[in-house]
Amino acid sequence: MSELTQISQVRCFGGWVGTYTHQSTVNNCQMRFAVYLPPKAKSDDNLPVLYWLSGLTCTEENFITKSGALKYAAKHGIVIVAPDTSPRGEGVPDDPEGSWDFGLGAGFYVNATQAPWQQHYQMYDYIRAELPALIEQNFGVDKHRKSISGHSMGGHGALVIALKNPECYRSVSAFAPIVAPTQCPWGEKAFSHYLGADKTAWLEYDACHLVAHHQGRKLPLFVSQGNADGFLAEQLKPELLVSACQQAKHPLQLERHPEYDHSYFFIASFIEQHMLYHANALNED
Amino acid sequence: MSELTQISQVRCFGGWVGTYTHQSTVNNCQMRFAVYLPPKAKSDDNLPVLYWLSGLTCTEENFITKSGALKYAAKHGIVIVAPDTSPRGEGVPDDPEGSWDFGLGAGFYVNATQAPWQQHYQMYDYIRAELPALIEQNFGVDKHRKSISGHSMGGHGALVIALKNPECYRSVSAFAPIVAPTQCPWGEKAFSHYLGADKTAWLEYDACHLVAHHQGRKLPLFVSQGNADGFLAEQLKPELLVSACQQAKHPLQLERHPEYDHSYFFIASFIEQHMLYHANALNED
């Protein structure tokens, strides 16, 4: 287990926001993440954790500074962990064309199998296993009370990771997720590079496919989507998730919000509701 | 009166965040500002306004994205107006050394009298007169219900503008303000350039001096200050404001918060309290 280095620590809503770096074994590079410890952490070393996965171009910082979630994490006594969205640093390959939808800031929460990506881009294993183990070793958290959420690419990550590991999470939610990356340009581009030309390998990271072929506990899905989201029709396609969940009788609560877009102004407007949703699941006995 | 150009409009907490640009007469350049219209703006064209002045290096964006204030503006039916912190654009001079504490992003809310600054750096008149007139012409607001707040350099601006125009504002508050710019390095640098070597000209922009020499209505001052603020001892010096207010019997509510720093994490933690303070003043009959 690698050691944590604290980069910063700032007081917020009676708790603390810390930024940390560590040597990731699976990603084979230094990774950064942010942790919010609520006031209750002073007296309780067995707190539940919400993992937040950010979207394209984001780092560990966006959610912590813009979402307004910390107030509710403080209120409900939840630790928030917000990792970076890809491996970074010297030797970590990026899109040769430098575009923002693939490579750095765009790890897509998969385990890459193709060169040159597979040496560093192992974000699925990082979020599912390495990061929680690190958090559980270094902070006073309850490893049996985890939830997961995210936005856009991170909403895809949250849905996929929860659907593949329903026993590990108390609840899952997403804002404007990419629900079917095998059927949209962002996903097709990223998966063809990370996973190769054989599209059958892509399916295990497609939330709609996972719903359709789900076995075991059906963790309900809670999704918020703005109707004025500029990526709605081409990239996000929530109707595919509705259809998959209907066919598979998988519980889905999809809330569509007229006139809201894809930004953090949308997330901030509904984060209180998502935090309460997770608090109810995490604080249940 | 110049015309407004809307750059963006995004839905948030049931209302709308807009970013605008216009040709400023007093600053002699294009200026930007952000406006939050709460849901109540749909049915009420006579809403109160809170003007927010940001600190060094900020633009019209920081407060809107990071403070968490919009939720409370929505709740209390308050319009927020957040201007940029200096003139900008071609022909607007900047610190020749390119430092962040003077020039662009550091207008200090004064009317510059010295070359080359006086052609554009007229932020005092901009905030006091030109911007409110523009807002009152273009949005459904009540020109008799204005309040003002700000952070750091913007806290200085809010205190100075309210102290010099107490009849224009219902309430004033500040986070970590520069209370005595004539007695700290940031203020000494900026004022010597904008206002010249004669320090008597500086005094009209020094909150502590204005408190000591105040005439007319004594608008109470509400100030929040973090005790772990890295700028506390050298730049902010709240004890000078305490002393000035005690001597002049000027009402001051100074709240000091142990372990909080100078960042937006501090502002976000206490913005609900400030918004309620202003709502009580603005929504009084």
mmCIF file with all atom_site columns, N, CA, C and O in Angstrom, chain A residues 10-17 61 64-66 70-72 258-261 263 265-266 268-270 272, chain B residues 10-17 61 64-66 70-72 258-261 263 265-266 268-270 272:
data_model
loop_
_atom_site.group_PDB
_atom_site.id
_atom_site.type_symbol
_atom_site.label_atom_id
_atom_site.label_alt_id
_atom_site.label_comp_id
_atom_site.label_asym_id
_atom_site.label_entity_id
_atom_site.label_seq_id
_atom_site.pdbx_PDB_ins_code
_atom_site.Cartn_x
_atom_site.Cartn_y
_atom_site.Cartn_z
_atom_site.occupancy
_atom_site.B_iso_or_equiv
_atom_site.pdbx_formal_charge
_atom_site.auth_seq_id
_atom_site.auth_comp_id
_atom_site.auth_asym_id
_atom_site.auth_atom_id
_atom_site.pdbx_PDB_model_num
ATOM 1   N N  . VAL A 1 10  ? -7.856  22.440 4.075   1.00 0.00 ? 10  VAL A N  1
ATOM 2   C CA . VAL A 1 10  ? -8.595  23.695 4.264   1.00 0.00 ? 10  VAL A CA 1
ATOM 3   C C  . VAL A 1 10  ? -9.889  23.385 4.998   1.00 0.00 ? 10  VAL A C  1
ATOM 4   O O  . VAL A 1 10  ? -10.565 22.404 4.695   1.00 0.00 ? 10  VAL A O  1
ATOM 5   N N  . ARG A 1 11  ? -10.228 24.278 5.936   1.00 0.00 ? 11  ARG A N  1
ATOM 6   C CA . ARG A 1 11  ? -11.448 24.076 6.690   1.00 0.00 ? 11  ARG A CA 1
ATOM 7   C C  . ARG A 1 11  ? -12.658 24.490 5.862   1.00 0.00 ? 11  ARG A C  1
ATOM 8   O O  . ARG A 1 11  ? -12.631 25.506 5.164   1.00 0.00 ? 11  ARG A O  1
ATOM 9   N N  . CYS A 1 12  ? -13.742 23.730 5.948   1.00 0.00 ? 12  CYS A N  1
ATOM 10  C CA . CYS A 1 12  ? -14.951 24.051 5.207   1.00 0.00 ? 12  CYS A CA 1
ATOM 11  C C  . CYS A 1 12  ? -16.162 23.420 5.882   1.00 0.00 ? 12  CYS A C  1
ATOM 12  O O  . CYS A 1 12  ? -16.152 22.217 6.154   1.00 0.00 ? 12  CYS A O  1
ATOM 13  N N  . PHE A 1 13  ? -17.186 24.223 6.154   1.00 0.00 ? 13  PHE A N  1
ATOM 14  C CA . PHE A 1 13  ? -18.410 23.738 6.804   1.00 0.00 ? 13  PHE A CA 1
ATOM 15  C C  . PHE A 1 13  ? -18.097 22.915 8.062   1.00 0.00 ? 13  PHE A C  1
ATOM 16  O O  . PHE A 1 13  ? -18.689 21.864 8.293   1.00 0.00 ? 13  PHE A O  1
ATOM 17  N N  . GLY A 1 14  ? -17.159 23.402 8.829   1.00 0.00 ? 14  GLY A N  1
ATOM 18  C CA . GLY A 1 14  ? -16.826 22.745 10.090  1.00 0.00 ? 14  GLY A CA 1
ATOM 19  C C  . GLY A 1 14  ? -15.978 21.498 9.953   1.00 0.00 ? 14  GLY A C  1
ATOM 20  O O  . GLY A 1 14  ? -15.564 20.921 10.961  1.00 0.00 ? 14  GLY A O  1
ATOM 21  N N  . GLY A 1 15  ? -15.729 21.055 8.719   1.00 0.00 ? 15  GLY A N  1
ATOM 22  C CA . GLY A 1 15  ? -14.869 19.892 8.473   1.00 0.00 ? 15  GLY A CA 1
ATOM 23  C C  . GLY A 1 15  ? -13.615 20.337 7.732   1.00 0.00 ? 15  GLY A C  1
ATOM 24  O O  . GLY A 1 15  ? -13.190 21.487 7.841   1.00 0.00 ? 15  GLY A O  1
ATOM 25  N N  . TRP A 1 16  ? -13.029 19.395 6.985   1.00 0.00 ? 16  TRP A N  1
ATOM 26  C CA . TRP A 1 16  ? -11.770 19.680 6.302   1.00 0.00 ? 16  TRP A CA 1
ATOM 27  C C  . TRP A 1 16  ? -11.784 19.110 4.891   1.00 0.00 ? 16  TRP A C  1
ATOM 28  O O  . TRP A 1 16  ? -12.175 17.966 4.673   1.00 0.00 ? 16  TRP A O  1
ATOM 29  N N  . VAL A 1 17  ? -11.312 19.934 3.941   1.00 0.00 ? 17  VAL A N  1
ATOM 30  C CA . VAL A 1 17  ? -11.043 19.461 2.583   1.00 0.00 ? 17  VAL A CA 1
ATOM 31  C C  . VAL A 1 17  ? -9.550  19.247 2.454   1.00 0.00 ? 17  VAL A C  1
ATOM 32  O O  . VAL A 1 17  ? -8.773  20.193 2.661   1.00 0.00 ? 17  VAL A O  1
ATOM 33  N N  . GLU A 1 61  ? -10.604 18.564 -8.364  1.00 0.00 ? 61  GLU A N  1
ATOM 34  C CA . GLU A 1 61  ? -10.985 19.839 -7.772  1.00 0.00 ? 61  GLU A CA 1
ATOM 35  C C  . GLU A 1 61  ? -12.421 20.279 -8.085  1.00 0.00 ? 61  GLU A C  1
ATOM 36  O O  . GLU A 1 61  ? -13.085 20.907 -7.245  1.00 0.00 ? 61  GLU A O  1
ATOM 37  N N  . ILE A 1 64  ? -15.442 19.471 -5.733  1.00 0.00 ? 64  ILE A N  1
ATOM 38  C CA . ILE A 1 64  ? -15.243 20.017 -4.387  1.00 0.00 ? 64  ILE A CA 1
ATOM 39  C C  . ILE A 1 64  ? -15.496 21.526 -4.361  1.00 0.00 ? 64  ILE A C  1
ATOM 40  O O  . ILE A 1 64  ? -16.079 22.046 -3.418  1.00 0.00 ? 64  ILE A O  1
ATOM 41  N N  . THR A 1 65  ? -15.081 22.239 -5.408  1.00 0.00 ? 65  THR A N  1
ATOM 42  C CA . THR A 1 65  ? -15.219 23.696 -5.392  1.00 0.00 ? 65  THR A CA 1
ATOM 43  C C  . THR A 1 65  ? -16.553 24.195 -5.933  1.00 0.00 ? 65  THR A C  1
ATOM 44  O O  . THR A 1 65  ? -16.994 25.279 -5.565  1.00 0.00 ? 65  THR A O  1
ATOM 45  N N  . LYS A 1 66  ? -17.203 23.430 -6.810  1.00 0.00 ? 66  LYS A N  1
ATOM 46  C CA . LYS A 1 66  ? -18.360 23.988 -7.534  1.00 0.00 ? 66  LYS A CA 1
ATOM 47  C C  . LYS A 1 66  ? -19.704 23.355 -7.215  1.00 0.00 ? 66  LYS A C  1
ATOM 48  O O  . LYS A 1 66  ? -20.742 23.915 -7.560  1.00 0.00 ? 66  LYS A O  1
ATOM 49  N N  . LEU A 1 70  ? -20.472 19.928 -0.172  1.00 0.00 ? 70  LEU A N  1
ATOM 50  C CA . LEU A 1 70  ? -19.821 19.785 1.138   1.00 0.00 ? 70  LEU A CA 1
ATOM 51  C C  . LEU A 1 70  ? -20.767 20.133 2.280   1.00 0.00 ? 70  LEU A C  1
ATOM 52  O O  . LEU A 1 70  ? -20.704 19.530 3.354   1.00 0.00 ? 70  LEU A O  1
ATOM 53  N N  . LYS A 1 71  ? -21.634 21.098 2.056   1.00 0.00 ? 71  LYS A N  1
ATOM 54  C CA . LYS A 1 71  ? -22.607 21.474 3.082   1.00 0.00 ? 71  LYS A CA 1
ATOM 55  C C  . LYS A 1 71  ? -23.436 20.256 3.501   1.00 0.00 ? 71  LYS A C  1
ATOM 56  O O  . LYS A 1 71  ? -23.708 20.055 4.694   1.00 0.00 ? 71  LYS A O  1
ATOM 57  N N  . TYR A 1 72  ? -23.822 19.447 2.541   1.00 0.00 ? 72  TYR A N  1
ATOM 58  C CA . TYR A 1 72  ? -24.688 18.299 2.836   1.00 0.00 ? 72  TYR A CA 1
ATOM 59  C C  . TYR A 1 72  ? -23.878 17.118 3.357   1.00 0.00 ? 72  TYR A C  1
ATOM 60  O O  . TYR A 1 72  ? -24.368 16.323 4.154   1.00 0.00 ? 72  TYR A O  1
ATOM 61  N N  . PRO A 1 258 ? -36.382 20.517 -17.021 1.00 0.00 ? 258 PRO A N  1
ATOM 62  C CA . PRO A 1 258 ? -36.478 21.417 -18.170 1.00 0.00 ? 258 PRO A CA 1
ATOM 63  C C  . PRO A 1 258 ? -35.525 22.594 -18.054 1.00 0.00 ? 258 PRO A C  1
ATOM 64  O O  . PRO A 1 258 ? -35.361 23.158 -16.960 1.00 0.00 ? 258 PRO A O  1
ATOM 65  N N  . GLU A 1 259 ? -34.871 22.916 -19.149 1.00 0.00 ? 259 GLU A N  1
ATOM 66  C CA . GLU A 1 259 ? -34.027 24.112 -19.309 1.00 0.00 ? 259 GLU A CA 1
ATOM 67  C C  . GLU A 1 259 ? -32.667 24.021 -18.623 1.00 0.00 ? 259 GLU A C  1
ATOM 68  O O  . GLU A 1 259 ? -31.845 24.920 -18.800 1.00 0.00 ? 259 GLU A O  1
ATOM 69  N N  . TYR A 1 260 ? -32.378 22.989 -17.862 1.00 0.00 ? 260 TYR A N  1
ATOM 70  C CA . TYR A 1 260 ? -31.046 22.855 -17.253 1.00 0.00 ? 260 TYR A CA 1
ATOM 71  C C  . TYR A 1 260 ? -30.051 22.275 -18.250 1.00 0.00 ? 260 TYR A C  1
ATOM 72  O O  . TYR A 1 260 ? -30.412 21.431 -19.068 1.00 0.00 ? 260 TYR A O  1
ATOM 73  N N  . ASP A 1 261 ? -28.806 22.721 -18.130 1.00 0.00 ? 261 ASP A N  1
ATOM 74  C CA . ASP A 1 261 ? -27.772 22.312 -19.087 1.00 0.00 ? 261 ASP A CA 1
ATOM 75  C C  . ASP A 1 261 ? -26.836 21.255 -18.477 1.00 0.00 ? 261 ASP A C  1
ATOM 76  O O  . ASP A 1 261 ? -27.226 20.536 -17.551 1.00 0.00 ? 261 ASP A O  1
ATOM 77  N N  . SER A 1 263 ? -23.820 21.795 -17.036 1.00 0.00 ? 263 SER A N  1
ATOM 78  C CA . SER A 1 263 ? -22.770 22.419 -16.229 1.00 0.00 ? 263 SER A CA 1
ATOM 79  C C  . SER A 1 263 ? -22.907 22.117 -14.736 1.00 0.00 ? 263 SER A C  1
ATOM 80  O O  . SER A 1 263 ? -23.864 21.482 -14.275 1.00 0.00 ? 263 SER A O  1
ATOM 81  N N  . PHE A 1 265 ? -23.714 24.318 -12.696 1.00 0.00 ? 265 PHE A N  1
ATOM 82  C CA . PHE A 1 265 ? -24.911 25.025 -12.212 1.00 0.00 ? 265 PHE A CA 1
ATOM 83  C C  . PHE A 1 265 ? -26.091 24.054 -12.103 1.00 0.00 ? 265 PHE A C  1
ATOM 84  O O  . PHE A 1 265 ? -26.930 24.175 -11.217 1.00 0.00 ? 265 PHE A O  1
ATOM 85  N N  . PHE A 1 266 ? -26.120 23.089 -12.995 1.00 0.00 ? 266 PHE A N  1
ATOM 86  C CA . PHE A 1 266 ? -27.140 22.020 -12.921 1.00 0.00 ? 266 PHE A CA 1
ATOM 87  C C  . PHE A 1 266 ? -26.876 21.116 -11.722 1.00 0.00 ? 266 PHE A C  1
ATOM 88  O O  . PHE A 1 266 ? -27.775 20.834 -10.905 1.00 0.00 ? 266 PHE A O  1
ATOM 89  N N  . ALA A 1 268 ? -25.165 21.752 -9.005  1.00 0.00 ? 268 ALA A N  1
ATOM 90  C CA . ALA A 1 268 ? -25.378 22.489 -7.745  1.00 0.00 ? 268 ALA A CA 1
ATOM 91  C C  . ALA A 1 268 ? -26.865 22.587 -7.413  1.00 0.00 ? 268 ALA A C  1
ATOM 92  O O  . ALA A 1 268 ? -27.249 22.537 -6.236  1.00 0.00 ? 268 ALA A O  1
ATOM 93  N N  . SER A 1 269 ? -27.696 22.695 -8.443  1.00 0.00 ? 269 SER A N  1
ATOM 94  C CA . SER A 1 269 ? -29.134 22.871 -8.209  1.00 0.00 ? 269 SER A CA 1
ATOM 95  C C  . SER A 1 269 ? -29.791 21.634 -7.613  1.00 0.00 ? 269 SER A C  1
ATOM 96  O O  . SER A 1 269 ? -30.827 21.738 -6.950  1.00 0.00 ? 269 SER A O  1
ATOM 97  N N  . PHE A 1 270 ? -29.219 20.455 -7.869  1.00 0.00 ? 270 PHE A N  1
ATOM 98  C CA . PHE A 1 270 ? -29.861 19.211 -7.427  1.00 0.00 ? 270 PHE A CA 1
ATOM 99  C C  . PHE A 1 270 ? -28.974 18.338 -6.541  1.00 0.00 ? 270 PHE A C  1
ATOM 100 O O  . PHE A 1 270 ? -29.338 17.209 -6.229  1.00 0.00 ? 270 PHE A O  1
ATOM 101 N N  . GLU A 1 272 ? -28.297 18.668 -3.409  1.00 0.00 ? 272 GLU A N  1
ATOM 102 C CA . GLU A 1 272 ? -28.904 18.432 -2.090  1.00 0.00 ? 272 GLU A CA 1
ATOM 103 C C  . GLU A 1 272 ? -29.759 17.161 -2.134  1.00 0.00 ? 272 GLU A C  1
ATOM 104 O O  . GLU A 1 272 ? -29.706 16.332 -1.209  1.00 0.00 ? 272 GLU A O  1
ATOM 105 N N  . VAL B 1 10  ? -27.664 30.461 -18.105 1.00 0.00 ? 10  VAL B N  1
ATOM 106 C CA . VAL B 1 10  ? -27.732 29.084 -17.628 1.00 0.00 ? 10  VAL B CA 1
ATOM 107 C C  . VAL B 1 10  ? -28.706 29.012 -16.463 1.00 0.00 ? 10  VAL B C  1
ATOM 108 O O  . VAL B 1 10  ? -28.704 29.878 -15.590 1.00 0.00 ? 10  VAL B O  1
ATOM 109 N N  . ARG B 1 11  ? -29.487 27.965 -16.442 1.00 0.00 ? 11  ARG B N  1
ATOM 110 C CA . ARG B 1 11  ? -30.466 27.810 -15.382 1.00 0.00 ? 11  ARG B CA 1
ATOM 111 C C  . ARG B 1 11  ? -29.781 27.294 -14.106 1.00 0.00 ? 11  ARG B C  1
ATOM 112 O O  . ARG B 1 11  ? -28.909 26.425 -14.161 1.00 0.00 ? 11  ARG B O  1
ATOM 113 N N  . CYS B 1 12  ? -30.198 27.844 -12.957 1.00 0.00 ? 12  CYS B N  1
ATOM 114 C CA . CYS B 1 12  ? -29.597 27.417 -11.689 1.00 0.00 ? 12  CYS B CA 1
ATOM 115 C C  . CYS B 1 12  ? -30.568 27.695 -10.541 1.00 0.00 ? 12  CYS B C  1
ATOM 116 O O  . CYS B 1 12  ? -31.074 28.821 -10.425 1.00 0.00 ? 12  CYS B O  1
ATOM 117 N N  . PHE B 1 13  ? -30.834 26.713 -9.728  1.00 0.00 ? 13  PHE B N  1
ATOM 118 C CA . PHE B 1 13  ? -31.757 26.836 -8.592  1.00 0.00 ? 13  PHE B CA 1
ATOM 119 C C  . PHE B 1 13  ? -33.074 27.492 -9.007  1.00 0.00 ? 13  PHE B C  1
ATOM 120 O O  . PHE B 1 13  ? -33.609 28.356 -8.310  1.00 0.00 ? 13  PHE B O  1
ATOM 121 N N  . GLY B 1 14  ? -33.573 27.085 -10.149 1.00 0.00 ? 14  GLY B N  1
ATOM 122 C CA . GLY B 1 14  ? -34.872 27.586 -10.598 1.00 0.00 ? 14  GLY B CA 1
ATOM 123 C C  . GLY B 1 14  ? -34.829 28.978 -11.203 1.00 0.00 ? 14  GLY B C  1
ATOM 124 O O  . GLY B 1 14  ? -35.837 29.459 -11.716 1.00 0.00 ? 14  GLY B O  1
ATOM 125 N N  . GLY B 1 15  ? -33.677 29.624 -11.162 1.00 0.00 ? 15  GLY B N  1
ATOM 126 C CA . GLY B 1 15  ? -33.529 30.944 -11.769 1.00 0.00 ? 15  GLY B CA 1
ATOM 127 C C  . GLY B 1 15  ? -32.522 30.878 -12.909 1.00 0.00 ? 15  GLY B C  1
ATOM 128 O O  . GLY B 1 15  ? -32.336 29.819 -13.511 1.00 0.00 ? 15  GLY B O  1
ATOM 129 N N  . TRP B 1 16  ? -31.867 31.993 -13.176 1.00 0.00 ? 16  TRP B N  1
ATOM 130 C CA . TRP B 1 16  ? -30.956 32.069 -14.315 1.00 0.00 ? 16  TRP B CA 1
ATOM 131 C C  . TRP B 1 16  ? -29.695 32.829 -13.944 1.00 0.00 ? 16  TRP B C  1
ATOM 132 O O  . TRP B 1 16  ? -29.768 33.906 -13.356 1.00 0.00 ? 16  TRP B O  1
ATOM 133 N N  . VAL B 1 17  ? -28.538 32.272 -14.345 1.00 0.00 ? 17  VAL B N  1
ATOM 134 C CA . VAL B 1 17  ? -27.271 32.985 -14.271 1.00 0.00 ? 17  VAL B CA 1
ATOM 135 C C  . VAL B 1 17  ? -26.940 33.502 -15.657 1.00 0.00 ? 17  VAL B C  1
ATOM 136 O O  . VAL B 1 17  ? -26.841 32.699 -16.602 1.00 0.00 ? 17  VAL B O  1
ATOM 137 N N  . GLU B 1 61  ? -16.751 35.636 -12.481 1.00 0.00 ? 61  GLU B N  1
ATOM 138 C CA . GLU B 1 61  ? -17.160 34.234 -12.414 1.00 0.00 ? 61  GLU B CA 1
ATOM 139 C C  . GLU B 1 61  ? -16.994 33.600 -11.029 1.00 0.00 ? 61  GLU B C  1
ATOM 140 O O  . GLU B 1 61  ? -17.790 32.748 -10.629 1.00 0.00 ? 61  GLU B O  1
ATOM 141 N N  . ILE B 1 64  ? -19.912 33.462 -8.415  1.00 0.00 ? 64  ILE B N  1
ATOM 142 C CA . ILE B 1 64  ? -21.080 32.767 -8.955  1.00 0.00 ? 64  ILE B CA 1
ATOM 143 C C  . ILE B 1 64  ? -20.876 31.250 -8.947  1.00 0.00 ? 64  ILE B C  1
ATOM 144 O O  . ILE B 1 64  ? -21.795 30.489 -8.646  1.00 0.00 ? 64  ILE B O  1
ATOM 145 N N  . THR B 1 65  ? -19.655 30.798 -9.244  1.00 0.00 ? 65  THR B N  1
ATOM 146 C CA . THR B 1 65  ? -19.434 29.349 -9.345  1.00 0.00 ? 65  THR B CA 1
ATOM 147 C C  . THR B 1 65  ? -19.026 28.703 -8.021  1.00 0.00 ? 65  THR B C  1
ATOM 148 O O  . THR B 1 65  ? -19.269 27.513 -7.838  1.00 0.00 ? 65  THR B O  1
ATOM 149 N N  . LYS B 1 66  ? -18.417 29.461 -7.112  1.00 0.00 ? 66  LYS B N  1
ATOM 150 C CA . LYS B 1 66  ? -17.803 28.816 -5.945  1.00 0.00 ? 66  LYS B CA 1
ATOM 151 C C  . LYS B 1 66  ? -18.447 29.133 -4.602  1.00 0.00 ? 66  LYS B C  1
ATOM 152 O O  . LYS B 1 66  ? -18.184 28.433 -3.625  1.00 0.00 ? 66  LYS B O  1
ATOM 153 N N  . LEU B 1 70  ? -26.037 31.230 -4.682  1.00 0.00 ? 70  LEU B N  1
ATOM 154 C CA . LEU B 1 70  ? -27.230 31.288 -5.548  1.00 0.00 ? 70  LEU B CA 1
ATOM 155 C C  . LEU B 1 70  ? -28.430 30.596 -4.902  1.00 0.00 ? 70  LEU B C  1
ATOM 156 O O  . LEU B 1 70  ? -29.567 31.023 -5.074  1.00 0.00 ? 70  LEU B O  1
ATOM 157 N N  . LYS B 1 71  ? -28.156 29.528 -4.173  1.00 0.00 ? 71  LYS B N  1
ATOM 158 C CA . LYS B 1 71  ? -29.245 28.830 -3.473  1.00 0.00 ? 71  LYS B CA 1
ATOM 159 C C  . LYS B 1 71  ? -30.011 29.790 -2.560  1.00 0.00 ? 71  LYS B C  1
ATOM 160 O O  . LYS B 1 71  ? -31.256 29.753 -2.501  1.00 0.00 ? 71  LYS B O  1
ATOM 161 N N  . TYR B 1 72  ? -29.300 30.653 -1.860  1.00 0.00 ? 72  TYR B N  1
ATOM 162 C CA . TYR B 1 72  ? -29.935 31.561 -0.904  1.00 0.00 ? 72  TYR B CA 1
ATOM 163 C C  . TYR B 1 72  ? -30.533 32.783 -1.602  1.00 0.00 ? 72  TYR B C  1
ATOM 164 O O  . TYR B 1 72  ? -31.535 33.335 -1.141  1.00 0.00 ? 72  TYR B O  1
ATOM 165 N N  . PRO B 1 258 ? -12.150 30.324 13.875  1.00 0.00 ? 258 PRO B N  1
ATOM 166 C CA . PRO B 1 258 ? -10.881 29.612 14.038  1.00 0.00 ? 258 PRO B CA 1
ATOM 167 C C  . PRO B 1 258 ? -10.631 28.629 12.897  1.00 0.00 ? 258 PRO B C  1
ATOM 168 O O  . PRO B 1 258 ? -11.556 27.938 12.470  1.00 0.00 ? 258 PRO B O  1
ATOM 169 N N  . GLU B 1 259 ? -9.415  28.594 12.410  1.00 0.00 ? 259 GLU B N  1
ATOM 170 C CA . GLU B 1 259 ? -8.911  27.601 11.454  1.00 0.00 ? 259 GLU B CA 1
ATOM 171 C C  . GLU B 1 259 ? -9.362  27.831 10.010  1.00 0.00 ? 259 GLU B C  1
ATOM 172 O O  . GLU B 1 259 ? -8.896  27.137 9.109   1.00 0.00 ? 259 GLU B O  1
ATOM 173 N N  . TYR B 1 260 ? -10.240 28.793 9.760   1.00 0.00 ? 260 TYR B N  1
ATOM 174 C CA . TYR B 1 260 ? -10.639 29.066 8.373   1.00 0.00 ? 260 TYR B CA 1
ATOM 175 C C  . TYR B 1 260 ? -9.617  29.965 7.691   1.00 0.00 ? 260 TYR B C  1
ATOM 176 O O  . TYR B 1 260 ? -9.032  30.848 8.314   1.00 0.00 ? 260 TYR B O  1
ATOM 177 N N  . ASP B 1 261 ? -9.450  29.748 6.384   1.00 0.00 ? 261 ASP B N  1
ATOM 178 C CA . ASP B 1 261 ? -8.436  30.490 5.623   1.00 0.00 ? 261 ASP B CA 1
ATOM 179 C C  . ASP B 1 261 ? -9.079  31.586 4.771   1.00 0.00 ? 261 ASP B C  1
ATOM 180 O O  . ASP B 1 261 ? -10.180 32.052 5.059   1.00 0.00 ? 261 ASP B O  1
ATOM 181 N N  . SER B 1 263 ? -9.887  31.390 1.496   1.00 0.00 ? 263 SER B N  1
ATOM 182 C CA . SER B 1 263 ? -10.389 30.856 0.229   1.00 0.00 ? 263 SER B CA 1
ATOM 183 C C  . SER B 1 263 ? -11.911 30.889 0.127   1.00 0.00 ? 263 SER B C  1
ATOM 184 O O  . SER B 1 263 ? -12.621 31.249 1.061   1.00 0.00 ? 263 SER B O  1
ATOM 185 N N  . PHE B 1 265 ? -13.617 28.314 0.180   1.00 0.00 ? 265 PHE B N  1
ATOM 186 C CA . PHE B 1 265 ? -14.141 27.324 1.136   1.00 0.00 ? 265 PHE B CA 1
ATOM 187 C C  . PHE B 1 265 ? -14.625 28.036 2.412   1.00 0.00 ? 265 PHE B C  1
ATOM 188 O O  . PHE B 1 265 ? -15.581 27.604 3.044   1.00 0.00 ? 265 PHE B O  1
ATOM 189 N N  . PHE B 1 266 ? -13.932 29.103 2.771   1.00 0.00 ? 266 PHE B N  1
ATOM 190 C CA . PHE B 1 266 ? -14.363 29.936 3.904   1.00 0.00 ? 266 PHE B CA 1
ATOM 191 C C  . PHE B 1 266 ? -15.651 30.680 3.552   1.00 0.00 ? 266 PHE B C  1
ATOM 192 O O  . PHE B 1 266 ? -16.638 30.656 4.317   1.00 0.00 ? 266 PHE B O  1
ATOM 193 N N  . ALA B 1 268 ? -17.893 29.962 1.267   1.00 0.00 ? 268 ALA B N  1
ATOM 194 C CA . ALA B 1 268 ? -19.013 29.014 1.120   1.00 0.00 ? 268 ALA B CA 1
ATOM 195 C C  . ALA B 1 268 ? -19.561 28.595 2.480   1.00 0.00 ? 268 ALA B C  1
ATOM 196 O O  . ALA B 1 268 ? -20.772 28.394 2.643   1.00 0.00 ? 268 ALA B O  1
ATOM 197 N N  . SER B 1 269 ? -18.671 28.487 3.470   1.00 0.00 ? 269 SER B N  1
ATOM 198 C CA . SER B 1 269 ? -19.097 28.010 4.790   1.00 0.00 ? 269 SER B CA 1
ATOM 199 C C  . SER B 1 269 ? -20.009 29.002 5.506   1.00 0.00 ? 269 SER B C  1
ATOM 200 O O  . SER B 1 269 ? -20.807 28.606 6.354   1.00 0.00 ? 269 SER B O  1
ATOM 201 N N  . PHE B 1 270 ? -19.880 30.290 5.178   1.00 0.00 ? 270 PHE B N  1
ATOM 202 C CA . PHE B 1 270 ? -20.636 31.311 5.921   1.00 0.00 ? 270 PHE B CA 1
ATOM 203 C C  . PHE B 1 270 ? -21.515 32.183 5.030   1.00 0.00 ? 270 PHE B C  1
ATOM 204 O O  . PHE B 1 270 ? -22.085 33.165 5.498   1.00 0.00 ? 270 PHE B O  1
ATOM 205 N N  . GLU B 1 272 ? -24.387 31.499 3.718   1.00 0.00 ? 272 GLU B N  1
ATOM 206 C CA . GLU B 1 272 ? -25.812 31.423 4.085   1.00 0.00 ? 272 GLU B CA 1
ATOM 207 C C  . GLU B 1 272 ? -26.140 32.504 5.107   1.00 0.00 ? 272 GLU B C  1
ATOM 208 O O  . GLU B 1 272 ? -27.170 33.189 5.009   1.00 0.00 ? 272 GLU B O  1
#
